[in-house]
Coordinates of C-alpha atoms and ligand atoms in Angstrom, one line a residue:
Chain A
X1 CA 150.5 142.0 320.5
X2 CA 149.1 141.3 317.3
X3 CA 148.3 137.7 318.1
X4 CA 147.0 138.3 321.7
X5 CA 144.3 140.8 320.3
X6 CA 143.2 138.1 318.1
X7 CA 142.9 136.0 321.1
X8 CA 141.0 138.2 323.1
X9 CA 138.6 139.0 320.2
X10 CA 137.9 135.2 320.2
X11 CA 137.1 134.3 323.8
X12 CA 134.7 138.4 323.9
X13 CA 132.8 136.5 321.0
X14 CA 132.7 133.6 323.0
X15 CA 131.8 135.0 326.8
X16 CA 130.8 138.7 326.7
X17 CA 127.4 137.5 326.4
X18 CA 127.0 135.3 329.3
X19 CA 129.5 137.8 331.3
X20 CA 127.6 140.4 330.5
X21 CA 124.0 138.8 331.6
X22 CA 125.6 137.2 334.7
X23 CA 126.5 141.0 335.7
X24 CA 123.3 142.1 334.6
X25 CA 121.6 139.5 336.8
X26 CA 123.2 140.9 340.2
X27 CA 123.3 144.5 339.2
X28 CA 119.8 144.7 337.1
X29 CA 121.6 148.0 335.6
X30 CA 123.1 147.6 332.3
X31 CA 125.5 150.3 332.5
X32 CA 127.0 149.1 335.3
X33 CA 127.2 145.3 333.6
X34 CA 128.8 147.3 330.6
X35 CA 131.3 148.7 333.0
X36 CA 131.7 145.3 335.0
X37 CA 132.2 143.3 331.8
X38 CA 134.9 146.0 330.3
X39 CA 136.8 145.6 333.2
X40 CA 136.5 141.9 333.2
X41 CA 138.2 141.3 329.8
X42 CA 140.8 144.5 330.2
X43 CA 141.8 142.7 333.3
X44 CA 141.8 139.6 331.1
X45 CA 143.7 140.9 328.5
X46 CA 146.9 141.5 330.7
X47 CA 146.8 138.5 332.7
X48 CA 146.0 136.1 329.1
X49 CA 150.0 134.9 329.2
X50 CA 149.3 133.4 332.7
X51 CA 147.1 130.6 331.8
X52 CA 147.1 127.0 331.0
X53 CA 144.3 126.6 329.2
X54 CA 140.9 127.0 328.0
X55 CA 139.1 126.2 331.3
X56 CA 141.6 128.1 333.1
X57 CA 140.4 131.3 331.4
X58 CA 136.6 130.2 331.8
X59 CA 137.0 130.0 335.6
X60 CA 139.2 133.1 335.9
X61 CA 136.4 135.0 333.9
X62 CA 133.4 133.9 335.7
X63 CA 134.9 134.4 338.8
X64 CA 136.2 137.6 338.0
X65 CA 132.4 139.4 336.6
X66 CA 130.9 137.4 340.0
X67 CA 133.1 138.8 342.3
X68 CA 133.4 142.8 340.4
X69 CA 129.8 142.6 340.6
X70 CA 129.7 141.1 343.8
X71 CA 132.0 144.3 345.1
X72 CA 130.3 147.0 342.8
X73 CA 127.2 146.6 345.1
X74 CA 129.4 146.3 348.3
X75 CA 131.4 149.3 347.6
X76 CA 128.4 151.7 345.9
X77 CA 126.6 153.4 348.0
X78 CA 124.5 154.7 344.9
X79 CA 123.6 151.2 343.3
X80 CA 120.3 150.9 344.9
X81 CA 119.2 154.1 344.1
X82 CA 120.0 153.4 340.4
X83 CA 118.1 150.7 339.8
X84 CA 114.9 152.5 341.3
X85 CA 115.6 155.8 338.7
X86 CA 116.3 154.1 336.2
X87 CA 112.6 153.1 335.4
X88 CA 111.3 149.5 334.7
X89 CA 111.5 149.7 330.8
X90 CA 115.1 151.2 330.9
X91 CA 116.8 148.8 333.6
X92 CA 114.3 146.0 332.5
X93 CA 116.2 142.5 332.8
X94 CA 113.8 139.9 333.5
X95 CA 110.7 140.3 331.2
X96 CA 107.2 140.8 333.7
X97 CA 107.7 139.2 337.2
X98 CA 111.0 137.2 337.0
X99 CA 112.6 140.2 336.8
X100 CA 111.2 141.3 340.4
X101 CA 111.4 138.0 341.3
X102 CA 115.0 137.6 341.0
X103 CA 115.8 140.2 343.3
X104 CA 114.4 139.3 345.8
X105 CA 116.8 136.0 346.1
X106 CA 119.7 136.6 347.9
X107 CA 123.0 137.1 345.7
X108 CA 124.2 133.8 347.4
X109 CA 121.9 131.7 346.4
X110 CA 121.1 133.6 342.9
X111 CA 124.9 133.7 341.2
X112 CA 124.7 129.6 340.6
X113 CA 121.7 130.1 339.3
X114 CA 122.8 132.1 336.9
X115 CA 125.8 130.8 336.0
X116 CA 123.7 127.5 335.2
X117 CA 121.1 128.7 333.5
X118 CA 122.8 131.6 331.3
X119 CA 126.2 130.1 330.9
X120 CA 125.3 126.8 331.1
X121 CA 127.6 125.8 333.6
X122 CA 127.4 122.3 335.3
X123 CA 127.1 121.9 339.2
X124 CA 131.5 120.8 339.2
X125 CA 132.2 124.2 337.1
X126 CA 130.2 126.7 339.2
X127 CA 131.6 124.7 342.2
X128 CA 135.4 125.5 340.9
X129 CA 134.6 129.2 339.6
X130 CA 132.9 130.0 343.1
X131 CA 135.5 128.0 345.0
X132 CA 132.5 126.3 347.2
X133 CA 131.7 122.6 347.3
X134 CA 129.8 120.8 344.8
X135 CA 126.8 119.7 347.7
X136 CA 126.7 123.9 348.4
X137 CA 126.3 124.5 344.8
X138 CA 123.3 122.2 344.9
X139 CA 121.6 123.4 347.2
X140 CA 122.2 126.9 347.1
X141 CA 120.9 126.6 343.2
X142 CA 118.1 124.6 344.6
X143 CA 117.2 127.1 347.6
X144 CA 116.9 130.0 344.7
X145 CA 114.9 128.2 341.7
X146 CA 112.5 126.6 344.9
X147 CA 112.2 130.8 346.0
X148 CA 111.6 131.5 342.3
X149 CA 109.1 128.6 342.1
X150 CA 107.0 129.3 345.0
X151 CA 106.7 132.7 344.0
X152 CA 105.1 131.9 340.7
X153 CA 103.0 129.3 342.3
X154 CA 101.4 132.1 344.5
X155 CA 100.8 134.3 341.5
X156 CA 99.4 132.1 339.2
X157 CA 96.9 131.0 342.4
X158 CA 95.6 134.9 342.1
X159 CA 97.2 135.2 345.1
Chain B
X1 CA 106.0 110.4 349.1
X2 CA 107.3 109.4 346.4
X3 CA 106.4 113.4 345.0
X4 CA 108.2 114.5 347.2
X5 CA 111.3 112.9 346.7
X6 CA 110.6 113.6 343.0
X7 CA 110.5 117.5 343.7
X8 CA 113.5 117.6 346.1
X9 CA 115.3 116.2 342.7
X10 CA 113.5 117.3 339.8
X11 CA 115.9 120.5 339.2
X12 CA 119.0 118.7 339.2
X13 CA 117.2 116.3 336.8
X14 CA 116.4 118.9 334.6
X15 CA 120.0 120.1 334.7
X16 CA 121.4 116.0 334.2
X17 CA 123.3 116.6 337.7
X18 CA 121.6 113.1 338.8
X19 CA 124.2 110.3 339.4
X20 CA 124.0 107.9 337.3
X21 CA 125.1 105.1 339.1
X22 CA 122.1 105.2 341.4
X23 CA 118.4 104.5 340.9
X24 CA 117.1 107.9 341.6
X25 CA 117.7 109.1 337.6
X26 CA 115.5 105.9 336.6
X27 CA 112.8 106.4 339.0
X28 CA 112.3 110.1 338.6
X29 CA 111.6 109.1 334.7
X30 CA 108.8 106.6 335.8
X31 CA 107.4 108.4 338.1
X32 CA 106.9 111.2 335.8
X33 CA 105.4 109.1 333.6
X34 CA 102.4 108.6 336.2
X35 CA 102.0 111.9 338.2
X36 CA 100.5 114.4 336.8
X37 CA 101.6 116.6 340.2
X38 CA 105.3 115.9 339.2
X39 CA 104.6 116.7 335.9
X40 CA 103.1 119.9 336.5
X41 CA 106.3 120.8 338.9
X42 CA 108.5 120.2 336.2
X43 CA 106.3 122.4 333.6
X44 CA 106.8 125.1 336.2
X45 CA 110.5 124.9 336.3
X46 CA 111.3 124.6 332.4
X47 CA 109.1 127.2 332.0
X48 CA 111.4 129.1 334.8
X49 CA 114.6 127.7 332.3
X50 CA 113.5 129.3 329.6
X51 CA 112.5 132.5 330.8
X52 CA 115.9 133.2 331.9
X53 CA 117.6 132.1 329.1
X54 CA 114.8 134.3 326.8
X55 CA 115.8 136.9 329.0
X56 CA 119.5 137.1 328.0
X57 CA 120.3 140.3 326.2
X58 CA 123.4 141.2 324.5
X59 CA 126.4 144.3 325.5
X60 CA 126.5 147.0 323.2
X61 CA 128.3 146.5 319.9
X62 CA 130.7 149.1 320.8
X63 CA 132.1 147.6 323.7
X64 CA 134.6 145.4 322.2
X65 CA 135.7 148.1 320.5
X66 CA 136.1 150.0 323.7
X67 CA 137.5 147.5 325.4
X68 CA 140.4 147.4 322.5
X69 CA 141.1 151.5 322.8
X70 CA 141.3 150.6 326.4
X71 CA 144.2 148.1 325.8
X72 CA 146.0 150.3 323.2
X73 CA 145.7 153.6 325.0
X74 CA 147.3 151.1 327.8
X75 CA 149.3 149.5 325.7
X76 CA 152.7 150.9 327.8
X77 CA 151.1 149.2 330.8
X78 CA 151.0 145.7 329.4
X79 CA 154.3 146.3 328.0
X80 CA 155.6 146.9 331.5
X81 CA 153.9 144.0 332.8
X82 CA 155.1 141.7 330.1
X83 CA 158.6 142.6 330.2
X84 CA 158.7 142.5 334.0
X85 CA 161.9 140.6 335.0
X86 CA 164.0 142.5 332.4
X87 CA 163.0 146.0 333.3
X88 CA 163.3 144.9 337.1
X89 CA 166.4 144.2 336.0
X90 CA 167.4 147.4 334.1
X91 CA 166.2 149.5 336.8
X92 CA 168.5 147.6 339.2
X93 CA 171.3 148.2 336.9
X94 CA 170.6 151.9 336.5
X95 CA 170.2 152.6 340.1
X96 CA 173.4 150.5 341.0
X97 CA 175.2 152.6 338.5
X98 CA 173.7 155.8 339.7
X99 CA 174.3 154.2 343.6
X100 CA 177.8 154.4 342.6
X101 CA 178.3 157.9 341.2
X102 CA 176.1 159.5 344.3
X103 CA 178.5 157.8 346.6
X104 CA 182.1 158.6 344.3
X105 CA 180.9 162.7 344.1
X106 CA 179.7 162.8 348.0
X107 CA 183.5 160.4 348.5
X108 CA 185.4 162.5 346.5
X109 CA 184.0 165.8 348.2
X110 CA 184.4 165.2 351.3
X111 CA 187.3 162.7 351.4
X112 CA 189.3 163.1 348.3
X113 CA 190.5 160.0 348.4
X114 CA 188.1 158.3 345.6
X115 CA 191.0 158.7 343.2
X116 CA 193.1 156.8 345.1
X117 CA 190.0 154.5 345.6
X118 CA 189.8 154.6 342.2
X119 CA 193.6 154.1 341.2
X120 CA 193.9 151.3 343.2
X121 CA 191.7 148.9 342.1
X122 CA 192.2 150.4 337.9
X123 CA 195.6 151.5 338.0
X124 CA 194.7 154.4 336.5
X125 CA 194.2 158.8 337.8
X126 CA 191.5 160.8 337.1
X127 CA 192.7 164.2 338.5
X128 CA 192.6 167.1 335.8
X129 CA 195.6 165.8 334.3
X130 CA 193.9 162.6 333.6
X131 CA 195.5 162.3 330.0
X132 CA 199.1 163.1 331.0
X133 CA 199.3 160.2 333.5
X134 CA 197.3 157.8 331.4
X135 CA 199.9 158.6 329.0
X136 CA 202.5 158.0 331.6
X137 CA 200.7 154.8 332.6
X138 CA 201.2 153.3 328.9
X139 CA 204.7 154.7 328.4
X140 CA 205.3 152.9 332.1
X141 CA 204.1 149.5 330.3
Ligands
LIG1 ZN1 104.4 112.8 341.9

């Protein structure tokens, strides 16, 4: 019991963070990240005997906060309307447009972004965590920053 | 055409998801050595990089302490899991031994004949006068 707690203390230091942003990404409501990322590790917690390895537990974990998230929105009605009460400054992810930007991109095409660009995840990981092929990955990641781009473009033109 | 080729690959370059067994890794450098169009594409997309990376923010510092009540105040939950087989196994037991004493009282009630049952395969009577004939038994032997 003892030595498991120590475990799980070692891989929240070493995950929450990007769990917790990767939830915040889709939901763009941090309560609901807090919620997604406690149920992430207690689910983690029981299932820690189960694994192999270290990558085992990285793929488990990604996939797990994608797919709660993922379901959160499917399954709450009331998500929407959060976001829009909650006010810009409180629910505030992305700083200025990003943040406004990002939403717009379909989840599809935004979850391997941001598993690549806040966890760091290669192209073959998010391929394994999202259990799509590695030429999907590509260009779904590729469809999203190319959205994200063009967007910017047009601002910065003055419109 | 040769920027456009550059731009269709210039994000996986950034991310070092180029083979590098082909040329395309090579070229991409050169050419961005040259173009000021390419460059500019890919000062757009670090710029996009490191906004979302700046935009990272961290869970409360409670949470991990929540997330440890959690696992305590559930504590007889992951015991349950953890000792699966064995309390499968217990629970079988019990409910084979309680199978058994359901089906001797509802035998014995309406049949009478569990202490025969019962005799025949232990030797032994368990009417009222249980310790006289298990007495009678041992003085038999
Ligand atoms: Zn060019």
């Amino acid at each position: 019991m003892k030595k498991m707690n120590l475990k799980i203390d070692e891989i929240y230091k070493k995950h929450s963070k990007y769990v917790y942003n990767i939830a915040l990404g889709i939901l763009r409501n941090k309560a609901e990240a807090e919620d997604i990322t406690h149920d992430v590790f207690i689910k983690l917690f029981y299932s820690l005997d189960s694994f192999r390895g270290e990558s085992d537990i990285k793929t488990y974990l990604y996939r797990m906060t994608v797919n709660k998230a993922i379901d959160f929105i499917r399954n709450n009605k009331l998500h929407n309307e959060k976001i829009e009460t909650l006010g810009v400054k409180e629910n505030m992810f992305f700083k200025n447009d990003l943040y406004a930007l990002l939403a717009k991109l379909d989840t599809e095409h935004k979850v391997p972004l941001l598993l690549a660009e806040i966890a760091g995840f290669s192209y073959k990981e998010i391929a394994e965590i999202l259990n799509i092929n590695i030429g999907t990955v590509k260009s779904r990641i590729n469809r999203a920053i190319n959205k994200l781009k063009n967007k910017i473009k047009e601002e910065n033109n003055g419109l | 055409m040769d920027c456009n080729y550059v731009i269709d690959n210039l994000y996986d370059f950034l991310n070092n998801e180029i083979d590098e067994d082909t040329n395309t890794k090579k070229f991409i450098e050169n050419h961005l050595h040259s173009c000021q169009i390419c460059k500019k594409e890919m000062e757009i997309l670090v710029s996009i990089k490191s906004r979302l990376k700046d935009a990272m923010q961290s869970p409360s510092p409670e949470l991990l302490r929540k997330i440890k009540k959690s696992t305590k105040t559930n504590s007889w939950l992951n015991y349950i899991l953890q000792h699966k087989k064995a309390l499968t196994l217990y629970a079988t037991f019990i409910l084979i031994v309680v199978g058994i004493l359901l089906f001797s009282i509802t035998f014995n009630k309406n049949q009478n004949s569990i202490d025969e049952f019962l005799y025949d395969i232990y030797n032994i009577n368990i009417e009222e006068n249980y310790p006289n004939d298990y007495l009678s038994i041992l003085n038999n032997d």
